[in-house]
Coordinates of C-alpha atoms in Angstrom, one line a residue:
M558 CA -11.4 -16.6 6.4
T559 CA -13.7 -19.0 8.1
A560 CA -13.9 -19.9 11.8
G561 CA -10.9 -21.9 12.8
E562 CA -8.7 -20.8 9.9
R563 CA -5.4 -19.2 10.6
F564 CA -4.4 -15.9 8.9
T565 CA -1.5 -16.8 6.7
V566 CA 1.3 -14.4 6.0
A567 CA 4.1 -14.9 3.5
L568 CA 7.2 -12.9 4.6
I569 CA 9.4 -12.5 1.6
G570 CA 13.0 -11.7 2.5
A571 CA 12.8 -12.9 6.1
S572 CA 16.6 -13.2 6.5
G573 CA 17.4 -9.5 5.9
L574 CA 17.9 -6.7 8.4
L575 CA 14.2 -5.7 8.4
G576 CA 12.8 -9.2 7.6
R577 CA 14.4 -10.7 10.7
A578 CA 12.8 -8.0 12.9
V579 CA 9.4 -8.6 11.3
A580 CA 9.7 -12.4 11.7
A581 CA 10.6 -11.9 15.4
E582 CA 7.6 -9.6 16.0
L583 CA 5.2 -12.0 14.2
A584 CA 6.5 -15.0 16.2
N585 CA 4.5 -13.8 19.2
A586 CA 3.3 -17.0 20.9
D587 CA -0.3 -15.8 21.4
R588 CA -0.6 -14.6 17.8
A589 CA 0.8 -17.8 16.5
K590 CA -2.4 -19.5 17.5
E591 CA -4.3 -17.5 15.0
W592 CA -1.6 -16.6 12.5
R593 CA 0.7 -18.7 10.3
V594 CA 3.8 -17.0 9.1
V595 CA 5.8 -18.6 6.3
R596 CA 9.3 -17.0 5.8
T597 CA 11.3 -17.0 2.6
A598 CA 15.0 -16.3 2.1
H599 CA 17.5 -16.8 -0.7
S600 CA 21.2 -16.8 0.1
R601 CA 20.6 -17.1 3.9
A602 CA 17.8 -19.6 3.9
D603 CA 17.7 -21.9 6.9
A604 CA 15.5 -24.6 8.4
Q605 CA 12.9 -22.0 9.4
S606 CA 12.5 -20.6 5.9
V607 CA 11.6 -21.6 2.4
K608 CA 14.5 -21.0 -0.1
L609 CA 13.1 -18.7 -2.8
D610 CA 14.9 -16.8 -5.6
L611 CA 12.8 -13.8 -6.6
L612 CA 14.5 -13.8 -10.0
D613 CA 13.0 -17.2 -10.6
H614 CA 9.5 -16.1 -11.5
D615 CA 8.1 -19.6 -12.0
A616 CA 9.3 -20.5 -8.5
V617 CA 7.7 -17.4 -7.0
R618 CA 4.4 -18.2 -8.7
A619 CA 4.5 -21.8 -7.6
F620 CA 5.3 -20.8 -4.0
L621 CA 2.4 -18.3 -3.7
R622 CA -0.1 -20.6 -5.4
G623 CA 0.9 -23.5 -3.1
L624 CA 0.6 -21.3 0.0
A625 CA -2.4 -19.2 -0.9
P626 CA -1.6 -16.5 1.7
D627 CA -3.9 -13.9 3.1
A628 CA -1.2 -11.3 3.1
I629 CA 2.3 -11.0 1.6
V630 CA 5.0 -8.7 3.1
V631 CA 7.8 -8.0 0.6
A632 CA 10.9 -7.0 2.6
A633 CA 13.4 -8.3 -0.1
A634 CA 15.0 -5.8 -2.4
E635 CA 18.2 -4.5 -3.8
R636 CA 18.6 -1.6 -1.4
R637 CA 22.2 -0.5 -1.9
P638 CA 22.2 2.7 -3.9
D639 CA 25.7 2.3 -5.3
V640 CA 24.9 -1.2 -6.5
C641 CA 21.7 0.0 -8.1
E642 CA 23.6 2.9 -9.8
N643 CA 26.2 0.5 -11.2
D644 CA 23.7 -2.2 -12.2
P645 CA 20.3 -0.7 -12.9
A646 CA 19.2 -3.9 -14.6
L647 CA 19.6 -5.9 -11.4
A648 CA 17.9 -3.1 -9.4
R649 CA 14.9 -3.3 -11.8
A650 CA 14.8 -7.1 -11.8
L651 CA 14.5 -7.2 -8.0
N652 CA 12.7 -4.0 -7.2
V653 CA 10.3 -3.9 -10.1
D654 CA 10.0 -7.1 -12.1
A655 CA 9.9 -9.5 -9.1
L656 CA 7.3 -7.3 -7.4
S657 CA 5.2 -7.3 -10.5
V658 CA 5.1 -11.1 -10.5
I659 CA 4.2 -11.1 -6.8
A660 CA 1.5 -8.5 -7.4
G661 CA -0.1 -10.5 -10.3
E662 CA -0.3 -13.7 -8.3
A663 CA -1.6 -11.9 -5.2
R664 CA -4.4 -10.3 -7.1
A665 CA -5.4 -13.7 -8.5
L666 CA -5.3 -15.2 -5.0
G667 CA -7.0 -12.3 -3.3
A668 CA -4.0 -11.7 -1.1
W669 CA -3.1 -8.3 0.3
V670 CA 0.5 -7.1 -0.5
L671 CA 2.5 -4.8 1.7
S672 CA 5.7 -3.8 -0.1
I673 CA 8.6 -1.9 1.5
S674 CA 9.8 1.2 -0.3
T675 CA 12.1 4.1 0.5
D676 CA 12.3 7.8 1.2
Y677 CA 14.7 8.0 -1.8
V678 CA 11.7 8.3 -4.1
F679 CA 11.9 12.1 -3.2
D680 CA 14.7 14.6 -4.1
G681 CA 15.1 15.9 -0.5
T682 CA 14.5 19.6 -1.3
S683 CA 11.1 20.2 0.3
P684 CA 10.6 18.1 3.5
P685 CA 8.5 16.9 5.1
Y686 CA 7.0 14.6 2.5
Y687 CA 3.5 13.3 2.6
P688 CA 2.3 10.1 0.8
D689 CA 0.7 12.1 -2.0
D690 CA 3.6 14.4 -2.7
A691 CA 5.1 14.1 -6.2
P692 CA 8.2 11.8 -6.2
A693 CA 11.4 12.9 -7.9
P694 CA 14.1 10.3 -7.3
L695 CA 17.8 11.3 -7.8
N696 CA 19.3 7.9 -8.3
A697 CA 18.7 4.5 -9.8
Y698 CA 17.7 3.0 -6.4
G699 CA 15.0 5.6 -5.9
R700 CA 13.8 5.2 -9.5
S701 CA 13.6 1.4 -9.2
K702 CA 11.7 1.6 -6.0
L703 CA 9.3 4.2 -7.4
E704 CA 8.7 2.0 -10.5
G705 CA 8.0 -0.9 -8.1
E706 CA 5.5 1.1 -6.2
R707 CA 3.6 2.0 -9.4
A708 CA 3.7 -1.6 -10.7
L709 CA 2.2 -2.9 -7.5
L710 CA -0.5 -0.3 -7.1
E711 CA -1.4 -0.3 -10.8
C712 CA -1.9 -4.1 -10.6
D713 CA -3.9 -4.0 -7.4
P714 CA -4.9 -0.6 -5.9
S715 CA -5.9 -2.4 -2.7
S716 CA -2.3 -3.3 -1.9
C717 CA 0.0 -1.0 0.1
V718 CA 3.4 0.5 -0.1
L719 CA 5.2 1.4 3.1
R720 CA 8.0 4.0 2.6
L721 CA 10.8 3.9 5.2
P722 CA 14.0 5.9 5.7
L723 CA 17.4 4.8 6.9
L724 CA 17.0 1.6 8.9
Y725 CA 19.2 0.1 11.6
G726 CA 18.6 -2.7 14.1
P727 CA 19.9 -6.1 15.3
F728 CA 22.6 -7.0 12.8
T729 CA 24.7 -9.9 11.7
G730 CA 27.5 -7.7 10.3
W731 CA 28.3 -4.0 10.6
N732 CA 27.6 -3.3 7.0
E733 CA 23.9 -4.4 7.2
S734 CA 23.0 -0.8 7.9
A735 CA 24.6 2.6 7.0
V736 CA 24.3 3.4 10.8
T737 CA 26.3 0.5 12.2
S738 CA 28.7 0.5 9.2
L739 CA 30.2 3.7 10.7
A740 CA 31.5 1.8 13.8
P741 CA 34.7 0.4 12.5
A742 CA 35.9 3.7 11.2
I743 CA 34.9 5.4 14.4
V744 CA 36.9 3.0 16.5
A745 CA 39.9 3.1 14.1
S746 CA 40.0 6.9 14.3
A747 CA 40.6 6.7 18.0
D748 CA 44.0 5.1 17.4
A749 CA 46.7 7.8 17.4
A750 CA 48.3 6.2 14.4
N751 CA 45.2 6.6 12.2
P752 CA 43.8 9.8 10.6
P753 CA 40.4 11.2 11.6
A754 CA 37.3 9.7 10.1
S755 CA 35.4 11.9 7.7
M756 CA 31.7 11.8 8.2
D757 CA 28.9 13.3 6.1
A758 CA 27.4 16.4 7.8
W759 CA 25.4 17.5 4.7
A760 CA 22.5 15.2 4.5
T761 CA 19.9 15.0 7.3
R762 CA 18.6 11.5 8.0
Y763 CA 16.0 9.9 10.3
P764 CA 17.4 6.6 11.6
T765 CA 14.5 4.2 12.2
F766 CA 14.8 1.1 14.4
T767 CA 13.8 -2.1 12.6
P768 CA 11.9 -3.6 15.7
D769 CA 9.8 -0.4 15.7
V770 CA 9.0 -0.9 11.9
A771 CA 8.1 -4.5 12.7
V772 CA 5.5 -3.2 15.2
V773 CA 4.2 -1.0 12.5
I774 CA 3.9 -3.8 10.0
R775 CA 2.2 -6.0 12.6
G776 CA -0.3 -3.3 13.2
M777 CA -1.0 -3.0 9.4
L778 CA -1.4 -6.8 9.2
E779 CA -3.8 -6.8 12.1
H780 CA -5.9 -4.3 10.2
R781 CA -5.9 -6.7 7.2
A782 CA -6.8 -9.7 9.4
K783 CA -9.8 -7.8 10.6
G784 CA -10.9 -7.0 7.1
A785 CA -9.8 -3.3 7.1
A786 CA -6.7 -3.4 4.9
I787 CA -4.7 -0.2 4.4
S788 CA -4.2 0.6 0.8
G789 CA -2.1 3.0 -1.3
I790 CA 0.9 4.7 0.2
A791 CA 1.8 4.8 3.9
Q792 CA 5.0 6.0 5.5
W793 CA 6.9 5.5 8.8
S794 CA 9.9 7.3 10.1
G795 CA 12.0 7.9 13.2
D796 CA 11.6 11.5 14.4
E797 CA 15.2 12.4 15.4
P798 CA 17.0 14.3 12.6
M799 CA 20.7 13.8 12.4
T800 CA 23.6 13.6 9.9
K801 CA 26.0 10.7 9.7
F802 CA 28.4 13.0 11.6
D803 CA 25.9 13.3 14.4
I804 CA 25.3 9.5 14.4
A805 CA 29.0 8.8 14.5
R806 CA 29.4 11.1 17.6
R807 CA 26.6 9.3 19.4
I808 CA 28.0 5.9 18.5
A809 CA 31.5 7.0 19.8
Q810 CA 29.9 8.0 23.1
V811 CA 28.2 4.6 23.4
L812 CA 31.4 2.7 22.6
R813 CA 33.4 5.0 24.9
V814 CA 36.1 5.8 22.3
N815 CA 37.8 9.1 21.8
A816 CA 37.0 9.2 18.1
K817 CA 38.6 11.8 15.8
L818 CA 35.8 12.8 13.5
V819 CA 35.8 15.4 10.7
A820 CA 32.5 16.9 9.4
Q821 CA 32.2 16.6 5.6
L822 CA 30.0 19.6 4.7
T823 CA 29.6 18.9 1.0
P824 CA 28.2 15.7 -0.7
A825 CA 30.9 13.1 -1.0
D826 CA 29.0 10.1 -2.4
A827 CA 29.6 9.0 -6.0
T828 CA 25.9 8.2 -6.2
P829 CA 23.6 11.3 -5.8
R830 CA 21.6 11.2 -2.6
P831 CA 18.8 13.6 -1.4
R832 CA 19.6 16.0 1.4
D833 CA 16.5 15.7 3.6
C834 CA 13.6 13.3 2.9
H835 CA 11.8 13.4 6.2
L836 CA 8.6 11.3 5.8
D837 CA 5.4 12.3 7.4
S838 CA 4.0 9.3 9.4
G839 CA 0.6 10.9 10.2
R840 CA -1.5 8.4 8.2
L841 CA -0.5 5.5 10.4
E842 CA -0.3 7.6 13.6
V843 CA -4.0 8.5 13.4
L844 CA -4.8 4.7 13.2
G845 CA -2.9 4.2 16.4
I846 CA -0.1 2.3 14.6
G847 CA 3.5 2.8 15.5
R848 CA 6.3 2.9 18.0
R849 CA 9.5 4.9 18.2
T850 CA 12.5 3.9 20.4
P851 CA 14.9 6.8 21.1
F852 CA 18.1 6.5 19.1
D853 CA 20.4 6.5 22.0
A854 CA 18.5 3.8 23.8
A855 CA 18.3 1.6 20.7
I856 CA 21.9 2.0 19.6
S857 CA 23.1 1.4 23.1
T858 CA 21.2 -1.9 23.2
L859 CA 22.6 -3.0 19.9
L860 CA 26.2 -2.2 20.7
A861 CA 26.0 -3.8 24.1
H862 CA 25.6 -7.1 22.4
Y863 CA 29.0 -6.8 20.8
P864 CA 31.5 -6.1 23.6
E865 CA 34.3 -7.6 21.5
G866 CA 34.3 -4.5 19.3
P867 CA 33.5 -4.0 15.7
A868 CA 34.4 -6.9 13.4
Q869 CA 36.6 -6.0 10.5

């Protein structure tokens, strides 16, 4: 970059749960004087974003060549484990093949890529997990994300993968996160005419607030803008362990409903999921990157915006 040039970021998948939080964080007025952020979206593209289908490789190449960004944040993916299990070809197309195209173009352009991955690359038997621990995914989602990690880093070792656990944050629909998706069942269980809601109490999760992840990503981009890009594998995670049963009880408290909840002590998902994939965040912490909002404070803020109650 030369004097007077703005640092250009392509934010791929800006309309999703995480992408919106990152877009909001990067829209800081002071930073906008030095940074240019170009958002892309597909099904939910709007006037503030470029419509881009990641399955259209020619369109992806044309977009990146026309923009010539300094950095590319890839927040778009097929992240639903059940969908990946039932349609592994789609999972590979979005989580591996599209990322390979982005990686190839980025390398040719000299752009730094930050791609979002998952704790599901591990089998959940020996937490905490460090970036260099051997992956062992249990399901198609985890396998596709691991393949995507390898495709990116093999194409350009200077790029970076950011592994994240269960995310929740400002949402447009309850089902955008496995955290907020619990709310309708929680509320329904409080009705005397309805049976109790069964909630998983087997797997330990670490809910992570998307605005906090956005702060992490901003910090990583700032390193890149200063010429000190973070490469390889990085990880970020909330630090409060809880099962879905625990999450449900805390949501019920916030919503002030007398929920009837039953703890499900054995795995109930059709798609195999790991039991405890706690990610160590030390690599970013030593760089002074990160923020963690307490779960109760974050979920209270989110649910306070929806006083009408969960949409069905």
